[in-house]
Amino acid sequence: MNIRRWIGLVVGLLAVSSSAGQEVHWLRYQTSREPWQVLGNYDRIEPQPLREAPQGLALPQFASPDPLFVQWETPMVEAGRLWLALDRSGKDELPDRLYVDSDADGSLADEQPIKPWRVDPPVCVFGPVRIVFPSADGPIPYHLNVHHAVHEGREVIQIHPGGWYTGRVALGPHQRNLTLIDWNVNGAFNDTSPPFEHTDRIRLDPDGGIKEHLVAQYLQVDDQWFHAAPARDGAAIRIQPIPQDRIPMGRIRVPLDVVLLELRGEEGHVRVPLTEGIGKVPAGRWAIHQWQISRRIGDDTWVLWAENRTEAGSFEVKPSGEGVEPTFIPAGDPLILKLTAAKRPYQPELLARVYGETEPIPLHLNLSLFLETLFGERVTRISTQQGAAPDTPRLHIRSRDGTYDRTLGVMWAGPNNSFHGLRWRESRCAGGPYRIEIEYPDYPFAIEKLLYTLNADGTLEAHRTPDMPQIVSGEFFTVDLRPYCNQPLAQPPSGQTPNDLANLPLGRRKLRGVEFDIVDQTQNDGKSQIRLISSQHRPDLPRQIVGIDVGGQKAARLYFLHAMEWGEEHLEPPKAGEYRIYYQGADDTQVIPILNGTTIGEWWQPKELSQACVGWSGHNGWSRVGLYVYAWQNPHPDRPIASIDFVSDDVGPVLSLIAVTGEK
């Protein structure tokens, strides 16, 4: 719809329904060859350059025999695209002439060459380049900035926005500075989600909430809601307030330590007010944009920020109503350190022309390391409130034949405490494939460990949750705890957010390579774990459970799936209890100390320990929770085991035993 018809429709709507409070704001058009100085962050597109001239395109007289052609897609012309061409005036120079179909007539033959305003090998920049779109109401101006660069042996063309609209608008009782950005750089300013990378942006300043909004169904400013509809050419925007009681709202639920949550979706971009982990948003399909966790650990408060730039992990929020539970959003840890490898092809002729490179350049890989969540959000900050960062990881890279064996360190990058990428150069992947093991520091958040294999062709394979290193035979038997369980894993429904292990998978499950039998309380009189006394917290529980029958099985190792509650509050003494192992036909007993922070850990916010690993983790609505697997090496593997005692020292923590497995 052209701008005059669009405004005519708006005027008609205002005449019919002035009480709705909708208002049209005209905006000013601004241009710059350096838009980052005004806009800061913005998107760009990277079309694939072509060497062959498009069929039917009228061409100017080029100076070089090998110009580059670029197709720019835009809905503002009937053909859906315009053509650009880059030419060189000299044989050994970068492109220094740009031809643009600036009048959208499908021809470059009538265009004059545009010279770059910046030439800084291997980069040259043109713009802002003026384009005029035809319309029934007259010409519509638009501007682009075109960047040409040589990056790792290949020619790259980037198209940046060269113009945008700004103005002062009324949003409720407040005036805001509004900037309208053609985010996907296609000439139109009213593209709506999804996908988010193709959605235009409305930027508001000052604004105590979200600064950058999607052009979508709803615009949230403070605690008010609006509908904002930009004209296609960006010259005006219609804004209408919407009472919240006219918006179908749904409830969401997040872990309690989430202190900030922003969502993006078809309905817009919202910052969700949270009370006890519960918030309300317009019903519809959403995805996480960013979240922040604040967690007290010892004397420090740790802050974790994560951002999702895609639509990965989208979810549906249903309108609130009787029987409709809040949609749970698993924001937070566990985290993974994601490793990527990039290998780019080289163009020897181009490198020789631009850099004077004549020697063959060895194959090299860019190894990039990122901290992410299991659901794809990328961590952008991890630090204390005072800005202290945790230690950085290290990469141990070893070839199969041992000819390459090195450990590489990484550094934090900038104020957000993200990682620098690593550049790893090798003339060939000799001795490959490579095993890459990440050496993890002691993070204040749960980490799911990964191993990587780097193949000879430069591809990378990730291997999740490595098995317990103590596993040898892999022949397991499980100990039946059903007669001894005294507490449930899942609390009965009460209308409150449960603080339990209801999400733990039941039955026979392999955790870290060990097969466990996890009791289903619905099949065992409502009981599925053994819990022991804490006089301070749970004096109603028993001090010990004795005589757990092992049935005379022989075991080289026993694996305990267990955890503790209130362990962080009672770190001293470290010994919280013990397992006692009784052999058939023998008087001696093996005593296995249960050590807080070493062989067992806190069930809230589980993390890897020196002698135990996180076997399972999940969310319960209050926190990330988990269980630990501890492996005990039996000094008498040939003796049949008669029974096990589970004993608490009653020093503060509540001990929980979920499953026991033996390995033959």
PDB file of C-alpha atoms in Angstrom, residues 250-516:
ATOM      1  CA  GLY A 250      -1.284 -16.487  29.152  1.00  0.00           C
ATOM      2  CA  ARG A 251       0.965 -17.456  32.043  1.00  0.00           C
ATOM      3  CA  ILE A 252       4.592 -18.600  31.918  1.00  0.00           C
ATOM      4  CA  ARG A 253       6.809 -20.054  34.648  1.00  0.00           C
ATOM      5  CA  VAL A 254      10.614 -19.896  35.006  1.00  0.00           C
ATOM      6  CA  PRO A 255      13.109 -20.971  37.705  1.00  0.00           C
ATOM      7  CA  LEU A 256      13.005 -18.684  40.718  1.00  0.00           C
ATOM      8  CA  ASP A 257      16.536 -17.297  40.250  1.00  0.00           C
ATOM      9  CA  VAL A 258      15.625 -15.797  36.852  1.00  0.00           C
ATOM     10  CA  VAL A 259      15.458 -12.043  37.528  1.00  0.00           C
ATOM     11  CA  LEU A 260      15.000 -10.829  33.934  1.00  0.00           C
ATOM     12  CA  LEU A 261      13.226 -12.449  30.994  1.00  0.00           C
ATOM     13  CA  GLU A 262      12.592 -11.083  27.506  1.00  0.00           C
ATOM     14  CA  LEU A 263      10.640 -13.002  24.865  1.00  0.00           C
ATOM     15  CA  ARG A 264      10.217 -12.453  21.123  1.00  0.00           C
ATOM     16  CA  GLY A 265       7.544 -13.859  18.893  1.00  0.00           C
ATOM     17  CA  GLU A 266       4.747 -13.225  16.462  1.00  0.00           C
ATOM     18  CA  GLU A 267       3.103 -10.984  19.064  1.00  0.00           C
ATOM     19  CA  GLY A 268       6.155  -8.756  19.587  1.00  0.00           C
ATOM     20  CA  HIS A 269       9.053  -8.304  21.981  1.00  0.00           C
ATOM     21  CA  VAL A 270       8.183  -8.236  25.683  1.00  0.00           C
ATOM     22  CA  ARG A 271       9.944  -7.951  29.005  1.00  0.00           C
ATOM     23  CA  VAL A 272       8.027 -10.190  31.395  1.00  0.00           C
ATOM     24  CA  PRO A 273       7.342  -8.972  34.956  1.00  0.00           C
ATOM     25  CA  LEU A 274       8.011 -11.942  37.248  1.00  0.00           C
ATOM     26  CA  THR A 275       6.552 -12.721  40.666  1.00  0.00           C
ATOM     27  CA  GLU A 276       7.736 -15.947  42.312  1.00  0.00           C
ATOM     28  CA  GLY A 277       8.775 -17.203  38.880  1.00  0.00           C
ATOM     29  CA  ILE A 278       5.341 -16.535  37.290  1.00  0.00           C
ATOM     30  CA  GLY A 279       4.666 -13.955  34.553  1.00  0.00           C
ATOM     31  CA  LYS A 280       2.011 -13.025  31.982  1.00  0.00           C
ATOM     32  CA  VAL A 281       2.430 -12.436  28.231  1.00  0.00           C
ATOM     33  CA  PRO A 282       0.043 -12.217  25.268  1.00  0.00           C
ATOM     34  CA  ALA A 283      -0.975 -15.715  24.207  1.00  0.00           C
ATOM     35  CA  GLY A 284       0.859 -16.991  21.132  1.00  0.00           C
ATOM     36  CA  ARG A 285       4.129 -18.539  19.995  1.00  0.00           C
ATOM     37  CA  TRP A 286       7.251 -17.169  21.669  1.00  0.00           C
ATOM     38  CA  ALA A 287      10.981 -17.799  21.905  1.00  0.00           C
ATOM     39  CA  ILE A 288      13.500 -16.640  24.493  1.00  0.00           C
ATOM     40  CA  HIS A 289      15.340 -13.449  23.551  1.00  0.00           C
ATOM     41  CA  GLN A 290      17.404 -13.075  26.704  1.00  0.00           C
ATOM     42  CA  TRP A 291      17.384 -13.882  30.379  1.00  0.00           C
ATOM     43  CA  GLN A 292      19.420 -13.049  33.452  1.00  0.00           C
ATOM     44  CA  ILE A 293      20.054 -15.221  36.482  1.00  0.00           C
ATOM     45  CA  SER A 294      21.306 -13.891  39.802  1.00  0.00           C
ATOM     46  CA  ARG A 295      22.599 -16.569  42.131  1.00  0.00           C
ATOM     47  CA  ARG A 296      24.145 -16.262  45.582  1.00  0.00           C
ATOM     48  CA  ILE A 297      27.095 -18.642  45.984  1.00  0.00           C
ATOM     49  CA  GLY A 298      29.182 -18.257  49.124  1.00  0.00           C
ATOM     50  CA  ASP A 299      30.031 -14.592  49.622  1.00  0.00           C
ATOM     51  CA  ASP A 300      29.472 -13.667  45.959  1.00  0.00           C
ATOM     52  CA  THR A 301      26.418 -13.039  43.823  1.00  0.00           C
ATOM     53  CA  TRP A 302      26.982 -14.437  40.331  1.00  0.00           C
ATOM     54  CA  VAL A 303      25.217 -13.026  37.287  1.00  0.00           C
ATOM     55  CA  LEU A 304      24.588 -15.034  34.125  1.00  0.00           C
ATOM     56  CA  TRP A 305      23.221 -13.411  30.950  1.00  0.00           C
ATOM     57  CA  ALA A 306      22.193 -15.349  27.853  1.00  0.00           C
ATOM     58  CA  GLU A 307      20.718 -14.290  24.523  1.00  0.00           C
ATOM     59  CA  ASN A 308      18.962 -16.163  21.741  1.00  0.00           C
ATOM     60  CA  ARG A 309      19.274 -14.606  18.270  1.00  0.00           C
ATOM     61  CA  THR A 310      17.140 -17.209  16.497  1.00  0.00           C
ATOM     62  CA  GLU A 311      13.743 -18.818  16.916  1.00  0.00           C
ATOM     63  CA  ALA A 312      15.231 -22.011  18.339  1.00  0.00           C
ATOM     64  CA  GLY A 313      13.286 -23.487  21.229  1.00  0.00           C
ATOM     65  CA  SER A 314      10.013 -21.701  20.481  1.00  0.00           C
ATOM     66  CA  PHE A 315       6.998 -22.583  22.616  1.00  0.00           C
ATOM     67  CA  GLU A 316       3.262 -21.929  22.730  1.00  0.00           C
ATOM     68  CA  VAL A 317       1.624 -19.898  25.511  1.00  0.00           C
ATOM     69  CA  LYS A 318      -2.087 -20.649  25.797  1.00  0.00           C
ATOM     70  CA  PRO A 319      -4.658 -18.113  27.042  1.00  0.00           C
ATOM     71  CA  SER A 320      -5.223 -18.361  30.772  1.00  0.00           C
ATOM     72  CA  GLY A 321      -8.244 -20.296  31.883  1.00  0.00           C
ATOM     73  CA  GLU A 322      -9.450 -22.965  34.237  1.00  0.00           C
ATOM     74  CA  GLY A 323      -7.165 -25.985  34.121  1.00  0.00           C
ATOM     75  CA  VAL A 324      -4.519 -24.238  31.963  1.00  0.00           C
ATOM     76  CA  GLU A 325      -1.120 -24.606  33.632  1.00  0.00           C
ATOM     77  CA  PRO A 326       1.628 -21.987  33.122  1.00  0.00           C
ATOM     78  CA  THR A 327       4.009 -22.787  30.264  1.00  0.00           C
ATOM     79  CA  PHE A 328       7.356 -23.730  31.768  1.00  0.00           C
ATOM     80  CA  ILE A 329      10.423 -22.059  30.181  1.00  0.00           C
ATOM     81  CA  PRO A 330      13.702 -23.839  31.067  1.00  0.00           C
ATOM     82  CA  ALA A 331      15.907 -20.752  31.271  1.00  0.00           C
ATOM     83  CA  GLY A 332      19.269 -21.210  32.953  1.00  0.00           C
ATOM     84  CA  ASP A 333      21.909 -23.877  33.323  1.00  0.00           C
ATOM     85  CA  PRO A 334      23.202 -26.500  32.666  1.00  0.00           C
ATOM     86  CA  LEU A 335      25.555 -24.914  30.156  1.00  0.00           C
ATOM     87  CA  ILE A 336      27.791 -26.392  27.495  1.00  0.00           C
ATOM     88  CA  LEU A 337      31.032 -25.130  25.989  1.00  0.00           C
ATOM     89  CA  LYS A 338      30.325 -25.381  22.277  1.00  0.00           C
ATOM     90  CA  LEU A 339      33.289 -25.704  19.940  1.00  0.00           C
ATOM     91  CA  THR A 340      33.024 -24.906  16.227  1.00  0.00           C
ATOM     92  CA  ALA A 341      35.584 -25.272  13.434  1.00  0.00           C
ATOM     93  CA  ALA A 342      35.547 -23.196  10.240  1.00  0.00           C
ATOM     94  CA  LYS A 343      37.656 -23.979   7.185  1.00  0.00           C
ATOM     95  CA  ARG A 344      37.493 -21.580   4.237  1.00  0.00           C
ATOM     96  CA  PRO A 345      38.594 -22.106   0.638  1.00  0.00           C
ATOM     97  CA  TYR A 346      41.351 -19.975  -0.843  1.00  0.00           C
ATOM     98  CA  GLN A 347      41.508 -18.189  -4.185  1.00  0.00           C
ATOM     99  CA  PRO A 348      45.245 -18.002  -5.028  1.00  0.00           C
ATOM    100  CA  GLU A 349      44.797 -15.462  -7.855  1.00  0.00           C
ATOM    101  CA  LEU A 350      42.855 -13.095  -5.615  1.00  0.00           C
ATOM    102  CA  LEU A 351      45.366 -13.409  -2.768  1.00  0.00           C
ATOM    103  CA  ALA A 352      48.244 -12.733  -5.139  1.00  0.00           C
ATOM    104  CA  ARG A 353      46.506  -9.625  -6.500  1.00  0.00           C
ATOM    105  CA  VAL A 354      45.486  -8.151  -3.140  1.00  0.00           C
ATOM    106  CA  TYR A 355      48.258  -9.283  -0.786  1.00  0.00           C
ATOM    107  CA  GLY A 356      51.051 -10.315  -3.110  1.00  0.00           C
ATOM    108  CA  GLU A 357      50.802 -13.853  -1.688  1.00  0.00           C
ATOM    109  CA  THR A 358      52.588 -16.347  -3.914  1.00  0.00           C
ATOM    110  CA  GLU A 359      53.462 -19.121  -1.471  1.00  0.00           C
ATOM    111  CA  PRO A 360      50.800 -21.749  -0.751  1.00  0.00           C
ATOM    112  CA  ILE A 361      48.959 -20.912   2.457  1.00  0.00           C
ATOM    113  CA  PRO A 362      48.526 -23.898   4.768  1.00  0.00           C
ATOM    114  CA  LEU A 363      45.089 -25.118   5.612  1.00  0.00           C
ATOM    115  CA  HIS A 364      43.942 -23.475   8.805  1.00  0.00           C
ATOM    116  CA  LEU A 365      40.948 -23.831  11.063  1.00  0.00           C
ATOM    117  CA  ASN A 366      39.253 -21.218  13.169  1.00  0.00           C
ATOM    118  CA  LEU A 367      38.295 -22.928  16.425  1.00  0.00           C
ATOM    119  CA  SER A 368      35.626 -20.874  18.170  1.00  0.00           C
ATOM    120  CA  LEU A 369      34.497 -21.580  21.709  1.00  0.00           C
ATOM    121  CA  PHE A 370      31.122 -20.409  23.008  1.00  0.00           C
ATOM    122  CA  LEU A 371      29.270 -20.870  26.269  1.00  0.00           C
ATOM    123  CA  GLU A 372      25.684 -21.903  25.505  1.00  0.00           C
ATOM    124  CA  THR A 373      22.638 -23.421  27.143  1.00  0.00           C
ATOM    125  CA  LEU A 374      21.229 -26.783  26.148  1.00  0.00           C
ATOM    126  CA  PHE A 375      18.444 -24.915  24.332  1.00  0.00           C
ATOM    127  CA  GLY A 376      20.703 -22.766  22.165  1.00  0.00           C
ATOM    128  CA  GLU A 377      20.895 -19.441  23.998  1.00  0.00           C
ATOM    129  CA  ARG A 378      24.406 -18.025  23.956  1.00  0.00           C
ATOM    130  CA  VAL A 379      25.872 -16.783  27.226  1.00  0.00           C
ATOM    131  CA  THR A 380      26.979 -13.172  26.848  1.00  0.00           C
ATOM    132  CA  ARG A 381      28.129 -12.544  30.403  1.00  0.00           C
ATOM    133  CA  ILE A 382      29.178 -14.608  33.387  1.00  0.00           C
ATOM    134  CA  SER A 383      30.670 -12.749  36.334  1.00  0.00           C
ATOM    135  CA  THR A 384      30.101 -11.581  39.873  1.00  0.00           C
ATOM    136  CA  GLN A 385      28.196  -8.361  40.445  1.00  0.00           C
ATOM    137  CA  GLN A 386      31.589  -6.735  41.015  1.00  0.00           C
ATOM    138  CA  GLY A 387      32.727  -7.851  37.539  1.00  0.00           C
ATOM    139  CA  ALA A 388      35.045 -10.722  38.500  1.00  0.00           C
ATOM    140  CA  ALA A 389      35.061 -13.488  35.889  1.00  0.00           C
ATOM    141  CA  PRO A 390      35.636 -17.209  36.457  1.00  0.00           C
ATOM    142  CA  ASP A 391      38.739 -18.897  35.134  1.00  0.00           C
ATOM    143  CA  THR A 392      38.846 -19.709  31.433  1.00  0.00           C
ATOM    144  CA  PRO A 393      38.835 -23.236  29.989  1.00  0.00           C
ATOM    145  CA  ARG A 394      41.690 -24.899  28.120  1.00  0.00           C
ATOM    146  CA  LEU A 395      41.653 -27.132  25.049  1.00  0.00           C
ATOM    147  CA  HIS A 396      43.727 -30.314  25.046  1.00  0.00           C
ATOM    148  CA  ILE A 397      44.207 -31.328  21.385  1.00  0.00           C
ATOM    149  CA  ARG A 398      45.832 -34.657  20.612  1.00  0.00           C
ATOM    150  CA  SER A 399      46.110 -36.582  17.352  1.00  0.00           C
ATOM    151  CA  ARG A 400      45.395 -40.290  17.314  1.00  0.00           C
ATOM    152  CA  ASP A 401      49.048 -41.186  16.646  1.00  0.00           C
ATOM    153  CA  GLY A 402      50.348 -38.724  19.249  1.00  0.00           C
ATOM    154  CA  THR A 403      52.385 -36.619  16.789  1.00  0.00           C
ATOM    155  CA  TYR A 404      50.380 -33.586  17.866  1.00  0.00           C
ATOM    156  CA  ASP A 405      49.682 -33.107  21.570  1.00  0.00           C
ATOM    157  CA  ARG A 406      49.157 -29.586  22.894  1.00  0.00           C
ATOM    158  CA  THR A 407      47.032 -27.703  25.394  1.00  0.00           C
ATOM    159  CA  LEU A 408      45.765 -24.287  24.292  1.00  0.00           C
ATOM    160  CA  GLY A 409      44.371 -21.585  26.526  1.00  0.00           C
ATOM    161  CA  VAL A 410      41.662 -19.064  25.724  1.00  0.00           C
ATOM    162  CA  MET A 411      40.999 -15.553  26.982  1.00  0.00           C
ATOM    163  CA  TRP A 412      37.885 -13.688  27.996  1.00  0.00           C
ATOM    164  CA  ALA A 413      36.859 -11.258  25.254  1.00  0.00           C
ATOM    165  CA  GLY A 414      35.839  -7.787  26.330  1.00  0.00           C
ATOM    166  CA  PRO A 415      33.565  -6.615  29.137  1.00  0.00           C
ATOM    167  CA  ASN A 416      30.907  -9.295  28.579  1.00  0.00           C
ATOM    168  CA  ASN A 417      33.237 -12.163  29.508  1.00  0.00           C
ATOM    169  CA  SER A 418      32.764 -14.175  26.336  1.00  0.00           C
ATOM    170  CA  PHE A 419      35.539 -16.164  24.679  1.00  0.00           C
ATOM    171  CA  HIS A 420      37.969 -15.180  21.972  1.00  0.00           C
ATOM    172  CA  GLY A 421      38.003 -17.505  18.987  1.00  0.00           C
ATOM    173  CA  LEU A 422      41.119 -19.607  18.529  1.00  0.00           C
ATOM    174  CA  ARG A 423      42.959 -19.776  15.237  1.00  0.00           C
ATOM    175  CA  TRP A 424      44.581 -23.153  14.811  1.00  0.00           C
ATOM    176  CA  ARG A 425      46.817 -23.485  11.747  1.00  0.00           C
ATOM    177  CA  GLU A 426      48.101 -26.808  10.492  1.00  0.00           C
ATOM    178  CA  SER A 427      49.596 -27.540   7.072  1.00  0.00           C
ATOM    179  CA  ARG A 428      47.567 -30.738   6.982  1.00  0.00           C
ATOM    180  CA  CYS A 429      45.518 -32.796   9.390  1.00  0.00           C
ATOM    181  CA  ALA A 430      48.381 -35.261   9.781  1.00  0.00           C
ATOM    182  CA  GLY A 431      48.004 -37.895  12.433  1.00  0.00           C
ATOM    183  CA  GLY A 432      44.293 -37.221  12.617  1.00  0.00           C
ATOM    184  CA  PRO A 433      41.621 -37.492  13.660  1.00  0.00           C
ATOM    185  CA  TYR A 434      42.173 -35.303  16.702  1.00  0.00           C
ATOM    186  CA  ARG A 435      40.584 -35.694  20.113  1.00  0.00           C
ATOM    187  CA  ILE A 436      39.749 -32.363  21.737  1.00  0.00           C
ATOM    188  CA  GLU A 437      39.036 -32.398  25.436  1.00  0.00           C
ATOM    189  CA  ILE A 438      37.941 -29.277  27.271  1.00  0.00           C
ATOM    190  CA  GLU A 439      39.568 -28.744  30.658  1.00  0.00           C
ATOM    191  CA  TYR A 440      36.879 -27.027  32.711  1.00  0.00           C
ATOM    192  CA  PRO A 441      37.486 -24.603  35.563  1.00  0.00           C
ATOM    193  CA  ASP A 442      35.237 -24.606  38.616  1.00  0.00           C
ATOM    194  CA  TYR A 443      32.189 -22.754  37.294  1.00  0.00           C
ATOM    195  CA  PRO A 444      29.460 -21.482  39.639  1.00  0.00           C
ATOM    196  CA  PHE A 445      26.862 -22.932  37.235  1.00  0.00           C
ATOM    197  CA  ALA A 446      26.162 -26.487  36.119  1.00  0.00           C
ATOM    198  CA  ILE A 447      28.157 -27.566  33.041  1.00  0.00           C
ATOM    199  CA  GLU A 448      27.370 -30.556  30.837  1.00  0.00           C
ATOM    200  CA  LYS A 449      30.730 -31.783  29.608  1.00  0.00           C
ATOM    201  CA  LEU A 450      31.405 -32.501  25.940  1.00  0.00           C
ATOM    202  CA  LEU A 451      34.209 -34.208  24.056  1.00  0.00           C
ATOM    203  CA  TYR A 452      35.025 -33.423  20.426  1.00  0.00           C
ATOM    204  CA  THR A 453      36.588 -35.281  17.516  1.00  0.00           C
ATOM    205  CA  LEU A 454      38.243 -33.218  14.775  1.00  0.00           C
ATOM    206  CA  ASN A 455      38.339 -35.277  11.593  1.00  0.00           C
ATOM    207  CA  ALA A 456      41.014 -35.124   8.903  1.00  0.00           C
ATOM    208  CA  ASP A 457      38.685 -33.146   6.620  1.00  0.00           C
ATOM    209  CA  GLY A 458      38.260 -30.407   9.230  1.00  0.00           C
ATOM    210  CA  THR A 459      34.763 -31.421  10.368  1.00  0.00           C
ATOM    211  CA  LEU A 460      33.970 -31.525  14.071  1.00  0.00           C
ATOM    212  CA  GLU A 461      31.884 -34.066  16.006  1.00  0.00           C
ATOM    213  CA  ALA A 462      30.557 -33.493  19.523  1.00  0.00           C
ATOM    214  CA  HIS A 463      30.050 -36.270  22.066  1.00  0.00           C
ATOM    215  CA  ARG A 464      27.740 -35.470  24.970  1.00  0.00           C
ATOM    216  CA  THR A 465      27.975 -36.608  28.572  1.00  0.00           C
ATOM    217  CA  PRO A 466      30.957 -38.967  28.519  1.00  0.00           C
ATOM    218  CA  ASP A 467      30.500 -42.221  30.397  1.00  0.00           C
ATOM    219  CA  MET A 468      31.928 -42.716  33.851  1.00  0.00           C
ATOM    220  CA  PRO A 469      35.657 -43.326  33.374  1.00  0.00           C
ATOM    221  CA  GLN A 470      35.534 -46.152  35.949  1.00  0.00           C
ATOM    222  CA  ILE A 471      33.364 -48.345  33.687  1.00  0.00           C
ATOM    223  CA  VAL A 472      35.296 -51.405  32.464  1.00  0.00           C
ATOM    224  CA  SER A 473      33.077 -54.380  31.625  1.00  0.00           C
ATOM    225  CA  GLY A 474      29.747 -52.581  31.249  1.00  0.00           C
ATOM    226  CA  GLU A 475      27.995 -55.656  32.722  1.00  0.00           C
ATOM    227  CA  PHE A 476      25.644 -54.222  35.322  1.00  0.00           C
ATOM    228  CA  PHE A 477      23.160 -55.480  37.878  1.00  0.00           C
ATOM    229  CA  THR A 478      20.794 -53.255  39.826  1.00  0.00           C
ATOM    230  CA  VAL A 479      19.958 -53.373  43.526  1.00  0.00           C
ATOM    231  CA  ASP A 480      16.219 -53.339  44.267  1.00  0.00           C
ATOM    232  CA  LEU A 481      15.545 -50.458  46.678  1.00  0.00           C
ATOM    233  CA  ARG A 482      11.746 -50.765  46.602  1.00  0.00           C
ATOM    234  CA  PRO A 483      11.370 -52.429  50.036  1.00  0.00           C
ATOM    235  CA  TYR A 484      13.545 -49.738  51.647  1.00  0.00           C
ATOM    236  CA  CYS A 485      12.215 -46.495  50.069  1.00  0.00           C
ATOM    237  CA  ASN A 486      10.588 -44.134  52.562  1.00  0.00           C
ATOM    238  CA  GLN A 487       9.913 -40.915  50.599  1.00  0.00           C
ATOM    239  CA  PRO A 488       8.495 -39.922  47.169  1.00  0.00           C
ATOM    240  CA  LEU A 489      10.427 -38.252  44.362  1.00  0.00           C
ATOM    241  CA  ALA A 490       7.340 -36.270  43.286  1.00  0.00           C
ATOM    242  CA  GLN A 491       5.252 -34.299  45.765  1.00  0.00           C
ATOM    243  CA  PRO A 492       1.463 -34.641  45.597  1.00  0.00           C
ATOM    244  CA  PRO A 493      -0.391 -31.796  43.795  1.00  0.00           C
ATOM    245  CA  SER A 494      -1.008 -28.847  46.107  1.00  0.00           C
ATOM    246  CA  GLY A 495      -1.554 -25.874  43.806  1.00  0.00           C
ATOM    247  CA  GLN A 496       1.966 -24.646  44.602  1.00  0.00           C
ATOM    248  CA  THR A 497       5.089 -24.927  42.452  1.00  0.00           C
ATOM    249  CA  PRO A 498       6.600 -28.291  43.492  1.00  0.00           C
ATOM    250  CA  ASN A 499      10.169 -28.417  44.781  1.00  0.00           C
ATOM    251  CA  ASP A 500      10.891 -32.048  43.952  1.00  0.00           C
ATOM    252  CA  LEU A 501      12.364 -34.508  41.436  1.00  0.00           C
ATOM    253  CA  ALA A 502       9.175 -35.161  39.498  1.00  0.00           C
ATOM    254  CA  ASN A 503      10.984 -34.699  36.156  1.00  0.00           C
ATOM    255  CA  LEU A 504      13.439 -37.531  36.847  1.00  0.00           C
ATOM    256  CA  PRO A 505      12.952 -40.338  34.275  1.00  0.00           C
ATOM    257  CA  LEU A 506      11.763 -43.563  35.915  1.00  0.00           C
ATOM    258  CA  GLY A 507      12.546 -47.217  35.363  1.00  0.00           C
ATOM    259  CA  ARG A 508      15.770 -48.580  33.914  1.00  0.00           C
ATOM    260  CA  ARG A 509      17.866 -45.658  32.709  1.00  0.00           C
ATOM    261  CA  LYS A 510      21.464 -45.231  31.634  1.00  0.00           C
ATOM    262  CA  LEU A 511      23.079 -42.244  33.300  1.00  0.00           C
ATOM    263  CA  ARG A 512      26.702 -41.516  32.376  1.00  0.00           C
ATOM    264  CA  GLY A 513      26.920 -45.021  30.953  1.00  0.00           C
ATOM    265  CA  VAL A 514      25.651 -46.750  34.119  1.00  0.00           C
ATOM    266  CA  GLU A 515      22.312 -48.565  34.142  1.00  0.00           C
ATOM    267  CA  PHE A 516      20.150 -47.638  37.139  1.00  0.00           C
TER     268      PHE A 516
END
